[in-house]
Tab-separated table of C-alpha atoms (C1' of nucleotides) in Angstrom:
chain	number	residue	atom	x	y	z
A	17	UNK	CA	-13.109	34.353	10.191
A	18	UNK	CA	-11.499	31.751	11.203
A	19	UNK	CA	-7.951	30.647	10.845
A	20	UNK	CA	-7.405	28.687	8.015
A	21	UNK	CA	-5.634	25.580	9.644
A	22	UNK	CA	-8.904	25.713	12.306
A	23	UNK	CA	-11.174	25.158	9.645
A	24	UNK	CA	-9.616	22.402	8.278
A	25	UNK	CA	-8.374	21.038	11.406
A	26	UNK	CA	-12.504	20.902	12.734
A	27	UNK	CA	-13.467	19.795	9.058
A	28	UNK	CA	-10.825	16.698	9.753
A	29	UNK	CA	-12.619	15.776	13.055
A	30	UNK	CA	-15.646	15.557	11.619
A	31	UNK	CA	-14.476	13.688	8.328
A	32	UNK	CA	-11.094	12.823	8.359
A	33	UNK	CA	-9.895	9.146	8.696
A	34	UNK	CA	-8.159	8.429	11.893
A	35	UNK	CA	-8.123	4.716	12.299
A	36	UNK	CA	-5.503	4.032	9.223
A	37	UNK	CA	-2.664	1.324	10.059
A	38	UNK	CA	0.057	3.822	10.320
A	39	UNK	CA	-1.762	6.380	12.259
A	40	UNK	CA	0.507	5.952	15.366
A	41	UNK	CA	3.674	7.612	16.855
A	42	UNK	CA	5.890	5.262	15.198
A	43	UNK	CA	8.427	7.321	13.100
A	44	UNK	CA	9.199	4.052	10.788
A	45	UNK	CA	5.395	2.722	10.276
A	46	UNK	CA	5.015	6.453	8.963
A	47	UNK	CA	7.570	6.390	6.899
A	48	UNK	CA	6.874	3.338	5.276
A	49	UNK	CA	3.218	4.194	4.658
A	50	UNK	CA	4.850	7.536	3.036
A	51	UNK	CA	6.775	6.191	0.737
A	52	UNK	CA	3.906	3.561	-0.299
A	53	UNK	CA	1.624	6.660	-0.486
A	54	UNK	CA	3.539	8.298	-2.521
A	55	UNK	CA	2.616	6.114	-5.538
A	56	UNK	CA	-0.820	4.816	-4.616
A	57	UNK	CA	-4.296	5.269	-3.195
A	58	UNK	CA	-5.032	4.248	0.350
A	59	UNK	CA	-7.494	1.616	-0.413
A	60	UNK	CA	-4.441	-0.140	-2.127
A	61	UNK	CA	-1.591	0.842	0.243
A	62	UNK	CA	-3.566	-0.974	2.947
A	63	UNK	CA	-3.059	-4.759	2.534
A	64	UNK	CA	0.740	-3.887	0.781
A	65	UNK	CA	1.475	-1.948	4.254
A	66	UNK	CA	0.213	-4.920	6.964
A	67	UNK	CA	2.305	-7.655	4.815
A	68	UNK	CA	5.035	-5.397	4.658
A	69	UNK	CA	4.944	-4.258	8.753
A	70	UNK	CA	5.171	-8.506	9.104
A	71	UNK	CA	7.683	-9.201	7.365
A	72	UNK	CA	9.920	-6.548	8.743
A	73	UNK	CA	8.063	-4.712	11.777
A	74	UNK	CA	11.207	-2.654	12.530
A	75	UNK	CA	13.574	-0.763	10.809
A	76	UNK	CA	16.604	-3.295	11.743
A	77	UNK	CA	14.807	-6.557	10.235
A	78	UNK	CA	14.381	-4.294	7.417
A	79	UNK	CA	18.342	-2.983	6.453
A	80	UNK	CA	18.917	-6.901	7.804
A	81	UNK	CA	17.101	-8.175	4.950
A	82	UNK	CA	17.650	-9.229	1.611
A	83	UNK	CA	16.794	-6.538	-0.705
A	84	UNK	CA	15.179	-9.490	-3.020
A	85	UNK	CA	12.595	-10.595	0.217
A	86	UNK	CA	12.097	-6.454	0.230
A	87	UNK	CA	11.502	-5.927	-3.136
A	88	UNK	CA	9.177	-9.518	-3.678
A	89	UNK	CA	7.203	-7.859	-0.798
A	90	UNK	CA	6.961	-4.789	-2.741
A	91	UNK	CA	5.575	-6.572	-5.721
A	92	UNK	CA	2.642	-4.955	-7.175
A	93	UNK	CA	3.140	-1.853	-6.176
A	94	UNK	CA	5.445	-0.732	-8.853
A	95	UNK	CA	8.320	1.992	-8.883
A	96	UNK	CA	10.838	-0.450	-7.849
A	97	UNK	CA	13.342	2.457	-7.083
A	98	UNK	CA	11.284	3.091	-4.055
A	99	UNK	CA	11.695	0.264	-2.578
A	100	UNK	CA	15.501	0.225	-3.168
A	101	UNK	CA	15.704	3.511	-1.625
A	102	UNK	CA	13.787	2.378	1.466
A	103	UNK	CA	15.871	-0.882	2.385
A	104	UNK	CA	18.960	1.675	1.666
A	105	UNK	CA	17.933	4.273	4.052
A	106	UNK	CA	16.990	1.445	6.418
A	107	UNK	CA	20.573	0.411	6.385
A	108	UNK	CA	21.906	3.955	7.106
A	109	UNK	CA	19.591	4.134	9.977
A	110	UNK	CA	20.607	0.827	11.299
A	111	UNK	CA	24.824	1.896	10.922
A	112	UNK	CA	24.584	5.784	11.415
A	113	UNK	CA	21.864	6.101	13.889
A	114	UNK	CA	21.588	3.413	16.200
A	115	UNK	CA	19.269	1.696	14.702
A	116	UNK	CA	16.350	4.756	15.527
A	117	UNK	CA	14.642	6.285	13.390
A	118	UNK	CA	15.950	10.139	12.839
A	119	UNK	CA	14.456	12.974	14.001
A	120	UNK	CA	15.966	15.993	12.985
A	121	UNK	CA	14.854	17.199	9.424
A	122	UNK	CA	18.478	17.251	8.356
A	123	UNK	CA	18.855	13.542	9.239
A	124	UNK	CA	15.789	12.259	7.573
A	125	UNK	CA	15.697	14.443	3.871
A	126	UNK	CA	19.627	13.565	4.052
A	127	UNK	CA	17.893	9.724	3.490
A	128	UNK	CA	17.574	8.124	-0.067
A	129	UNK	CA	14.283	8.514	-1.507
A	130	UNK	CA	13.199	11.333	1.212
A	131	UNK	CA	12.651	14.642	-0.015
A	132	UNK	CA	11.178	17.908	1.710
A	133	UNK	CA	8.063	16.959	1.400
A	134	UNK	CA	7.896	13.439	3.076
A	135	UNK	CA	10.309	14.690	5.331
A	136	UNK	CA	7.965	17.103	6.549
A	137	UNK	CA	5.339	14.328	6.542
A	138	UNK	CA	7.494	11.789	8.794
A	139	UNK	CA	8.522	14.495	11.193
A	140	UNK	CA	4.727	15.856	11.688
A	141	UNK	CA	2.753	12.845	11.767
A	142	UNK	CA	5.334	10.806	14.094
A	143	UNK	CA	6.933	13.414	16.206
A	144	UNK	CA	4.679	16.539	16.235
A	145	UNK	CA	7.301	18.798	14.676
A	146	UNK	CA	6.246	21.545	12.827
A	147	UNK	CA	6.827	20.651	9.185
A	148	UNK	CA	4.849	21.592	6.070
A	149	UNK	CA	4.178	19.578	3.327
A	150	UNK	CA	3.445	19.227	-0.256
A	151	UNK	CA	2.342	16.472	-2.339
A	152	UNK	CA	0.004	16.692	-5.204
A	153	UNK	CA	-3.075	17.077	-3.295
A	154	UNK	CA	-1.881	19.962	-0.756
A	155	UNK	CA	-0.632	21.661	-3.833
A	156	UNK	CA	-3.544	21.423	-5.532
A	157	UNK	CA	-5.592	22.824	-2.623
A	158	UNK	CA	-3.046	25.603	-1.676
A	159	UNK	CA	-3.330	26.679	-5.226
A	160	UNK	CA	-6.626	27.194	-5.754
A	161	UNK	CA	-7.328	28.896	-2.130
A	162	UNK	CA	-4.654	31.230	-3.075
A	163	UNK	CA	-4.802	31.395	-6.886
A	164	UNK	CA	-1.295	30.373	-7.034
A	165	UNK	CA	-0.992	30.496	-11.245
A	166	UNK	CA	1.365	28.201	-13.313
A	167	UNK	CA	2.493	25.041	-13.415
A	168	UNK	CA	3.381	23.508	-9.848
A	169	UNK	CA	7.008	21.913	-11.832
A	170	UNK	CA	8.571	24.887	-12.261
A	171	UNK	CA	10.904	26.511	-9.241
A	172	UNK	CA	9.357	29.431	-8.852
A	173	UNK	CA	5.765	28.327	-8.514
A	174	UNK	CA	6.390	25.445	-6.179
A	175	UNK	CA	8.503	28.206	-4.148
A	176	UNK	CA	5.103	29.890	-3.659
A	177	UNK	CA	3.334	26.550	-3.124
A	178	UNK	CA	5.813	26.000	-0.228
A	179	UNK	CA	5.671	29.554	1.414
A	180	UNK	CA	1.670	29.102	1.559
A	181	UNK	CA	2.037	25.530	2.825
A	182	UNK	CA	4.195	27.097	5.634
A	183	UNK	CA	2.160	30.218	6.419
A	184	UNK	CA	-0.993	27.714	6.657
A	185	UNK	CA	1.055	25.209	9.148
A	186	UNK	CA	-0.181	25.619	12.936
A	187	UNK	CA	2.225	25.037	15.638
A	188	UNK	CA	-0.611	23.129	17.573
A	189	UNK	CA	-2.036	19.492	16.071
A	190	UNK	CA	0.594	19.740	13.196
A	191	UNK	CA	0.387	16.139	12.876
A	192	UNK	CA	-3.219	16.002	12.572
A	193	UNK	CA	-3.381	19.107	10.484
A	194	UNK	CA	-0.890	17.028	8.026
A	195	UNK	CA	-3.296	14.211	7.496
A	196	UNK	CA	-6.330	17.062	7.527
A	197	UNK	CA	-4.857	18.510	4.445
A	198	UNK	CA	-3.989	15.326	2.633
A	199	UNK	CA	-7.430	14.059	3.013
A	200	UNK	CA	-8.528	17.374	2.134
A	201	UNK	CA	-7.337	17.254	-1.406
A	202	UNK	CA	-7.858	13.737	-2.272
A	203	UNK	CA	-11.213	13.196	-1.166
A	204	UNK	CA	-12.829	17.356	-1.671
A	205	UNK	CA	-10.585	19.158	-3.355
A	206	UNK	CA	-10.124	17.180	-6.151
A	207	UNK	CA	-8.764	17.220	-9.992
A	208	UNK	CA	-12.106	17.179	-11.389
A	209	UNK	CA	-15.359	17.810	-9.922
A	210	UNK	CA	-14.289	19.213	-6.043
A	211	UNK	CA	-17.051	19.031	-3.316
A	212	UNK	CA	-16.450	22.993	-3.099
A	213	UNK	CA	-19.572	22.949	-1.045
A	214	UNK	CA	-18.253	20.816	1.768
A	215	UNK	CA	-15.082	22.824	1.841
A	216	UNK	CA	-14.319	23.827	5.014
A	217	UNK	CA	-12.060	27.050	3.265
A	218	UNK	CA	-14.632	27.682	0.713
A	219	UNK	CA	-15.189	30.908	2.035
A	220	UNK	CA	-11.554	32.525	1.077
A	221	UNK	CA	-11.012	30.500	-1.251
A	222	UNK	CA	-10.003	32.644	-4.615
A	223	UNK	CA	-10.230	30.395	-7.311
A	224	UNK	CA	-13.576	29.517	-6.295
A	225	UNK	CA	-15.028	33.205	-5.470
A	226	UNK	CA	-13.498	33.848	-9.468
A	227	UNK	CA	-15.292	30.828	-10.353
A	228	UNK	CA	-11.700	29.611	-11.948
A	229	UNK	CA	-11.345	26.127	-9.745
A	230	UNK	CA	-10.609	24.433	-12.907
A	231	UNK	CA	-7.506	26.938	-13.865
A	232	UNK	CA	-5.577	25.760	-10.519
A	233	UNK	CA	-2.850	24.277	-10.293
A	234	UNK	CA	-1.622	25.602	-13.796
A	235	UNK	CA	-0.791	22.979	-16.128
A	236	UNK	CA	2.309	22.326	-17.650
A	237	UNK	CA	2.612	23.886	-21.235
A	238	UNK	CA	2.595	20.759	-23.822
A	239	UNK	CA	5.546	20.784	-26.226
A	240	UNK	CA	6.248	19.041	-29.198
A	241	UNK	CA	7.689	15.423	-28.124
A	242	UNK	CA	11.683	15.479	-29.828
A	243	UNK	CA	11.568	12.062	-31.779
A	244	UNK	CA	14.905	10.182	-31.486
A	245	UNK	CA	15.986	7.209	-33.789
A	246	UNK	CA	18.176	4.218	-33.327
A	247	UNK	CA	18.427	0.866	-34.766
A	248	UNK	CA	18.636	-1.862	-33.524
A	249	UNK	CA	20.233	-5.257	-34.253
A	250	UNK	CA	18.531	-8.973	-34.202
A	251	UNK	CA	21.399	-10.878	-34.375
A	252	UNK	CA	20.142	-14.246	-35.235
A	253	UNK	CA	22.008	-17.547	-35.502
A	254	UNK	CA	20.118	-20.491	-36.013
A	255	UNK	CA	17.385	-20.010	-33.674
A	256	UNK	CA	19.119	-17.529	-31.073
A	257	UNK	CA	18.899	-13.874	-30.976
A	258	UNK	CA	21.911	-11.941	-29.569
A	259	UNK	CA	21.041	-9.996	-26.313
A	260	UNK	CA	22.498	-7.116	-24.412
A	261	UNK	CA	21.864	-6.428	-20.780
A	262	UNK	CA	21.396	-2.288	-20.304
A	263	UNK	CA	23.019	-0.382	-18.086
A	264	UNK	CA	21.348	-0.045	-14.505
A	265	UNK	CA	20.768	3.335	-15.112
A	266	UNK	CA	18.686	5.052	-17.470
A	267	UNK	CA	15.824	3.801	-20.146
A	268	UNK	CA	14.987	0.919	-19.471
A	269	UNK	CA	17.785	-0.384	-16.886
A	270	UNK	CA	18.892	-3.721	-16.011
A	271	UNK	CA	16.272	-5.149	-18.584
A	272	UNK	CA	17.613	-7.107	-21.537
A	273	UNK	CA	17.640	-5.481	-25.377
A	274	UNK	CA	18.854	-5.572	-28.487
A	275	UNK	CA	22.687	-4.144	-29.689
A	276	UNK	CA	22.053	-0.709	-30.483
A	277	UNK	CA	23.863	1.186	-33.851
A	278	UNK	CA	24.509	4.426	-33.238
A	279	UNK	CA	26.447	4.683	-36.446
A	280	UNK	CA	28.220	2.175	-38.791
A	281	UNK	CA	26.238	-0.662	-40.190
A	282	UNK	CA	25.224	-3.976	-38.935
A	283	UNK	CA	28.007	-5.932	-41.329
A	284	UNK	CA	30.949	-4.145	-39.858
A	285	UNK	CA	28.828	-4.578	-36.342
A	286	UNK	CA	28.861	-8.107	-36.382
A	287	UNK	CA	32.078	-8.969	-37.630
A	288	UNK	CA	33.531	-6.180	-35.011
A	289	UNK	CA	31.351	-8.016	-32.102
A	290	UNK	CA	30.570	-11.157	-32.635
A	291	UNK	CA	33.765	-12.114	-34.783
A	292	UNK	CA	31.489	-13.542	-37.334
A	293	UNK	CA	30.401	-12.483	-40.830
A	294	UNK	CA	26.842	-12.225	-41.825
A	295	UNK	CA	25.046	-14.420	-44.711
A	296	UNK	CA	22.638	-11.804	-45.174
A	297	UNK	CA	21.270	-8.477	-43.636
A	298	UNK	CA	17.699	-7.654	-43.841
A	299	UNK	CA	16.332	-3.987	-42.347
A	300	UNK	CA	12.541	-3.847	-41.104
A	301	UNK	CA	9.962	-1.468	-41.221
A	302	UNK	CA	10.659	1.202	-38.925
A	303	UNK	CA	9.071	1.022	-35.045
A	304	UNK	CA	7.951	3.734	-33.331
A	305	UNK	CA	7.654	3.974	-29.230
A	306	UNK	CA	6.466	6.411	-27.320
A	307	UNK	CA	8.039	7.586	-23.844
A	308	UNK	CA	6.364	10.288	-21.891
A	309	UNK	CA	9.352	12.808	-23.183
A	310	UNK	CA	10.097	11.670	-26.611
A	311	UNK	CA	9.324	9.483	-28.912
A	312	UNK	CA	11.593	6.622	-30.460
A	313	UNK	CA	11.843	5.017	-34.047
A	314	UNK	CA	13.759	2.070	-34.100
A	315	UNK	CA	15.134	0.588	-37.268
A	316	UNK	CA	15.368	-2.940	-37.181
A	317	UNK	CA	18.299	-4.787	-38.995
A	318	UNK	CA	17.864	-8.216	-38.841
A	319	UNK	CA	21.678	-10.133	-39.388
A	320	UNK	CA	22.032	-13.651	-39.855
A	321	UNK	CA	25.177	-14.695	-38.197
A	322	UNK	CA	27.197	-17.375	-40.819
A	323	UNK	CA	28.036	-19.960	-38.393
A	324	UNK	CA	28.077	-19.873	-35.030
A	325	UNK	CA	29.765	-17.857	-32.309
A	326	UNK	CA	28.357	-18.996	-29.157
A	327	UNK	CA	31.195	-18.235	-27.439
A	328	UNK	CA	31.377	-14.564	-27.762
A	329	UNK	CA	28.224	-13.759	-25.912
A	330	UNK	CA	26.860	-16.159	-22.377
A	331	UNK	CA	27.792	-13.619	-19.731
A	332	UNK	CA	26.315	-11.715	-17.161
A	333	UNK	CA	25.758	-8.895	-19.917
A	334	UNK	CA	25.304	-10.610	-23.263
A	335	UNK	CA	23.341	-13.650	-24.054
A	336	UNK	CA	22.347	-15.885	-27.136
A	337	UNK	CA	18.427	-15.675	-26.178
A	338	UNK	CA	16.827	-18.965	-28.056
A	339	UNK	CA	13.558	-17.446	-28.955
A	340	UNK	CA	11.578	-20.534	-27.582
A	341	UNK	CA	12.745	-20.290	-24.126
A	342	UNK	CA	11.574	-18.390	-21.596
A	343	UNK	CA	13.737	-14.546	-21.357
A	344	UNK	CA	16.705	-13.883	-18.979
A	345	UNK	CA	15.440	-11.139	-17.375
A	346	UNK	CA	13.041	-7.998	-18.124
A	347	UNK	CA	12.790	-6.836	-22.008
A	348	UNK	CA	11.797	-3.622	-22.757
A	349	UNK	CA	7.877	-3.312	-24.675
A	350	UNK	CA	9.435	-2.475	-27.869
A	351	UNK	CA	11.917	-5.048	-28.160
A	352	UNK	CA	9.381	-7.956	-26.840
A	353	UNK	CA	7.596	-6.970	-29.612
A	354	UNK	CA	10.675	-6.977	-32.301
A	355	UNK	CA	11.433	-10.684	-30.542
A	356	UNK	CA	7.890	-11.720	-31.235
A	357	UNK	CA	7.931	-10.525	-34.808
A	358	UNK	CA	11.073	-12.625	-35.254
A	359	UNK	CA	9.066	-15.659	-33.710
A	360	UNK	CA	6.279	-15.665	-35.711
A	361	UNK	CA	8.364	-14.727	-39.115
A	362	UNK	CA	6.081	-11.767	-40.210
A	363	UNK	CA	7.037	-8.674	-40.496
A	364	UNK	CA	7.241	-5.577	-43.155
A	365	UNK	CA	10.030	-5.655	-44.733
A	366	UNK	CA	11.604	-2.048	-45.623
A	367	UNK	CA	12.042	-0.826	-49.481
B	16	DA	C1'	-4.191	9.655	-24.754
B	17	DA	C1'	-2.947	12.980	-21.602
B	18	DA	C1'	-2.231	14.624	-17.008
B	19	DC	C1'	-0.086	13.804	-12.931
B	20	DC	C1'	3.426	12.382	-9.392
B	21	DG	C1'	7.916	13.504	-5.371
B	22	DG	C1'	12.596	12.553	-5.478
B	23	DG	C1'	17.070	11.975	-7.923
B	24	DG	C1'	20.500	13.603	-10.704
B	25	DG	C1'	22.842	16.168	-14.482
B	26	DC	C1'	24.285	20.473	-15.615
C	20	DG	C1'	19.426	26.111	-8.277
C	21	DC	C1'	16.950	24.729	-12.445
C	22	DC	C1'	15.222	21.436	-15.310
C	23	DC	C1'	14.394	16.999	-16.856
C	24	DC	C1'	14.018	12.025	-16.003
C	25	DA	C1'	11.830	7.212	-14.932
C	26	DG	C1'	8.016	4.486	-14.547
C	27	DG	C1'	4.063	4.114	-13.192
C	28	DT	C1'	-1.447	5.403	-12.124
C	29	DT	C1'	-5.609	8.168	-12.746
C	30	DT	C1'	-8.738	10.598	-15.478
DNA sequence: AAACCGGGGGC
DNA sequence: GCCCCAGGTTT
């Protein structure tokens, strides 16, 4: 029998793609593609990657640039952090390493938005170092061929994930064994419906001789979402609604939203905050949004400020938002929605 | 609608 | 070191 990295390594000359943009010894094209990869499909990575090599073909014209002109080239591609994280790290290689593009593993997972895995990726594919790695599809492989049980999230599962992804790692062709066993999950060893047939490990592989593909990788056990509440203010004075910038960090960061009352009520809120009292305070029918990890009813309270306090809000972190104009910035779905409501006039009131 | 995704960050 | 998070896409 053959080793297992052979087999894959043969099946990748035969099928693999070798002609891809970033398929060259260039440690920052790699990266690059890495991080785009990380989020989306090839097909769609392509066109992103060539404008992006353009505007900044080295890793200097990147950390030189505006992080505006990085992330309007990044449009489209969502997960904004990403980008942030890659004009950051281009900046740390420009001051703390000459400008060159690390090669040590310490030096490049020690970079912002670099973890093990694409580490191990950069370090394989551009300088032939002997790295494993582990995204979704080599886990997904490694865990059927070895019947790897539970869910790849917890600690002690992806430890085993990483031991077989560094058992499996040659010495010889690691970059080309890297790209073999991406391409090897995403295009045959897939969620749903693998080409077990064309598998070049099919032989060994245990999930497949218990006929259990479909139990590998485990998934994660489903609990009950924890619903939250809040409520949330509309501020309104004659035909502008009082807006908060959020923090940078956490939900729904940077983007524009409504005061929110944690406790006290919207009276005391509004005289405390705006210096004004209300001629009237009018609750809503309750909202509910979903996140992936909980779910969120807000409680509208519409106030109507009595006269007007312009001059409390107009910063960089509080504005009176007319509701005919176009927004300041991002608003979050759920508040859009509360803004609209307020637009049109309809809405349910509460008992 | 639910599963999935690598790294960051809080604890 | 463990667990959860954000903010998307794929199925």
């Amino acid at each position: 029998m053959n080793d297992f990295s052979d087999r894959v390594l043969s099946w990748f000359d035969e099928n693999g793609r070798k002609d891809l943009p970033w398929q060259k010894p260039d440690a920052y094209g790699v990266w690059v593609s890495e991080i785009m990869l990380q989020q989306t499909q090839v097909q769609t990575v392509i066109p992103y990657y060539e404008r992006f090599m353009q505007s900044f073909p080295d890793v200097v014209a990147l950390a030189d640039a505006d992080l505006d002109a990085v992330l309007h080239r990044w449009s489209g591609l969502g997960y904004y952090a990403r980008a942030r994280n890659l004009h950051a790290a281009a900046g740390i290689v420009r001051d703390k390493h000459g400008g060159a593009f690390p090669s040590s593993f310490e030096d490049v997972v020690a970079l912002p938005g670099i973890g093990r895995s694409t580490a191990g990726a950069i370090l394989s594919l551009a300088f032939s170092q002997r790295h494993a790695i582990l995204d979704g599809n080599v886990k997904r492989v490694l865990a059927r061929h070895g019947v790897i049980e539970g869910w790849p999230g917890k600690s002690a599962v992806v430890k085993q994930l990483w031991q077989a992804a560094e058992r499996h790692t040659p010495s010889k062709r690691v970059g080309a064994y890297t790209q073999a066993i991406m391409d090897l999950g995403a295009t045959v060893c897939t969620r749903s419906n693998p080409g077990c047939s064309a598998c070049p490990v099919n032989a060994d592989c245990q999930a497949l001789q218990h006929d259990a593909i479909e139990r590998y990788p485990g998934r994660k056990t489903k609990q009950a979402k924890p619903l939250r509440q809040t409520t949330m203010v509309l501020a309104v004075s004659n035909d502008a609604v009082y807006l908060e910038r959020r923090p940078a960090a956490g939900i729904w960061g940077g983007l524009w939203s409504l005061p929110e009352l944690t406790d006290g009520e919207a009276g005391d809120w509004c005289w405390q905050t705006l210096n004004s009292r209300n001629s009237g305070i009018e609750p809503w029918a309750t909202l509910r949004h979903s996140f992936s990890h909980f779910d969120l009813d807000i409680q509208p309270v519409v106030v109507r400020v009595a006269g007007t306090s312009r001059k409390v809000a107009d910063g960089d972190d509080s504005t009176w938002y007319r509701i005919d104009d176009s927004p300041p910035g991002g608003i979050a779905a759920p508040v859009q929605k509360l803004l609209n409501t307020l637009k049109t006039g309809g809405h349910v009131q509460n008992s």
